[in-house]
């Protein structure tokens, strides 16, 4: 008898038409989403295309948002809308239009955390409640880690799109770290130098419809490892940040808005209390 070690994918569970969430996905009562009704949203900062004549005001706004929240939206950031739309389309095509067999050709190592590829869990602990999420994690920077042959070839431009998005978003991340560094009265590249070599992973997350969203989380409470996270939301939403002991929803703004989240390495420098995140689940699908 053969026993497969390949974990079950959440999308397959959703497509099976379950009317109850399997027990391994049910959060303890104290961790379940409470559908926060807060009308507050994280700050919105217009980068004005990184116009140098606006740098002083942008720097001040970023410094305040970092200290107060550790999270904010940016617009007019210079990342072409075409490449953002393209990576959304590529991700949805992979998850929605590819067979399970084709997707599993790119499966990550289920015995290793944070391995590149198609998976459903990033934690190694067997007793951890599972997230209602599938994902594809790409290792993109430094360039010696970037091997597009490990990424899907469908749609046909998938690998090119991920590479272009990687370069564009890395440039924006460096600009934001520079502005945050200046807001502390430091030289522009001081935070980047303190962080060390620039590593980047790009994760496309897919949140299938959930039959009991009140019991699950798409991504349970955590702080991000590294220096900075840039997140492109869709219209579904679900992201929440912990602010003064309350989970505050990060409402999608549409347009060219990108969510900026300070991660562990930069929180130490800037955010007094750190930043914690989670994603509550919905009956809709998101990627």
Tab-separated table of C-alpha atoms in Angstrom, residues 169-265:
chain	number	residue	atom	x	y	z
A	169	UNK	CA	8.537	46.056	-6.539
A	170	UNK	CA	12.141	45.752	-5.316
A	171	UNK	CA	12.861	49.250	-6.601
A	172	UNK	CA	9.843	50.614	-4.737
A	173	UNK	CA	10.812	48.750	-1.560
A	174	UNK	CA	14.267	50.341	-1.633
A	175	UNK	CA	12.741	53.789	-2.128
A	176	UNK	CA	10.418	53.275	0.846
A	177	UNK	CA	13.224	52.010	3.067
A	178	UNK	CA	15.213	55.079	2.087
A	179	UNK	CA	12.384	57.425	3.028
A	180	UNK	CA	11.831	55.578	6.320
A	181	UNK	CA	15.544	55.842	7.058
A	182	UNK	CA	15.547	59.574	6.376
A	183	UNK	CA	12.501	59.987	8.637
A	184	UNK	CA	14.679	58.720	11.493
A	185	UNK	CA	17.351	61.318	10.705
A	186	UNK	CA	19.605	58.673	9.158
A	187	UNK	CA	21.311	58.510	5.792
A	188	UNK	CA	19.064	57.284	2.999
A	189	UNK	CA	20.569	53.788	2.719
A	190	UNK	CA	21.201	53.224	6.429
A	191	UNK	CA	18.198	50.926	7.015
A	192	UNK	CA	18.942	48.931	3.883
A	193	UNK	CA	22.561	48.529	4.964
A	194	UNK	CA	21.474	47.461	8.450
A	195	UNK	CA	19.149	44.823	6.986
A	196	UNK	CA	21.935	43.359	4.854
A	197	UNK	CA	21.709	41.695	1.452
A	198	UNK	CA	18.353	42.339	-0.223
A	199	UNK	CA	16.337	39.105	-0.339
A	200	UNK	CA	12.887	38.941	-1.894
A	201	UNK	CA	10.161	36.308	-2.080
A	202	UNK	CA	6.971	36.899	-4.037
A	203	UNK	CA	3.985	34.958	-2.735
A	204	UNK	CA	0.715	34.742	-4.645
A	205	UNK	CA	-1.992	33.714	-2.170
A	206	UNK	CA	-5.279	32.106	-3.159
A	207	UNK	CA	-8.168	32.059	-0.677
A	208	UNK	CA	-10.924	29.696	-1.887
A	209	UNK	CA	-14.564	30.118	-0.837
A	210	UNK	CA	-15.045	28.884	2.735
A	211	UNK	CA	-18.261	27.202	3.975
A	212	UNK	CA	-17.751	28.461	7.554
A	213	UNK	CA	-15.628	31.618	7.402
A	214	UNK	CA	-16.501	32.490	11.001
A	215	UNK	CA	-14.386	29.507	12.161
A	216	UNK	CA	-11.274	29.955	10.055
A	217	UNK	CA	-8.525	32.352	9.114
A	218	UNK	CA	-7.019	32.676	5.664
A	219	UNK	CA	-3.749	33.573	7.355
A	220	UNK	CA	-3.434	33.447	11.110
A	221	UNK	CA	-1.896	36.152	13.293
A	222	UNK	CA	1.795	36.705	12.586
A	223	UNK	CA	4.450	39.290	11.952
A	224	UNK	CA	6.370	39.258	8.687
A	225	UNK	CA	9.976	38.154	8.633
A	226	UNK	CA	12.456	40.449	6.902
A	227	UNK	CA	12.440	44.199	6.353
A	228	UNK	CA	9.346	45.246	4.431
A	229	UNK	CA	6.303	43.664	2.768
A	230	UNK	CA	4.493	45.181	-0.208
A	231	UNK	CA	1.034	43.739	-0.760
A	232	UNK	CA	-1.337	44.093	-3.694
A	233	UNK	CA	-4.910	43.501	-2.505
A	234	UNK	CA	-7.893	42.512	-4.586
A	235	UNK	CA	-11.444	43.708	-3.990
A	236	UNK	CA	-12.272	40.952	-1.484
A	237	UNK	CA	-10.133	42.220	1.383
A	238	UNK	CA	-9.735	40.401	4.676
A	239	UNK	CA	-6.321	41.705	5.798
A	240	UNK	CA	-6.296	43.046	9.368
A	241	UNK	CA	-3.623	44.767	11.457
A	242	UNK	CA	-3.506	44.832	15.247
A	243	UNK	CA	-3.724	48.404	16.511
A	244	UNK	CA	-4.008	49.226	20.237
A	245	UNK	CA	-5.306	45.732	20.976
A	246	UNK	CA	-7.972	45.831	18.240
A	247	UNK	CA	-7.965	44.118	14.859
A	248	UNK	CA	-8.449	46.824	12.242
A	249	UNK	CA	-9.471	45.820	8.682
A	250	UNK	CA	-7.267	47.087	5.874
A	251	UNK	CA	-9.890	48.083	3.352
A	252	UNK	CA	-8.890	47.627	-0.315
A	253	UNK	CA	-8.661	50.976	-2.079
A	254	UNK	CA	-8.429	49.768	-5.664
A	255	UNK	CA	-6.605	51.789	-8.270
A	256	UNK	CA	-2.840	51.589	-7.939
A	257	UNK	CA	-2.804	51.366	-4.111
A	258	UNK	CA	-0.208	49.039	-2.565
A	259	UNK	CA	-0.144	48.126	1.123
A	260	UNK	CA	3.202	48.624	2.872
A	261	UNK	CA	3.888	46.596	6.016
A	262	UNK	CA	6.983	46.972	8.139
A	263	UNK	CA	8.459	43.588	8.971
A	264	UNK	CA	10.472	42.296	11.921
A	265	UNK	CA	13.826	43.836	11.049
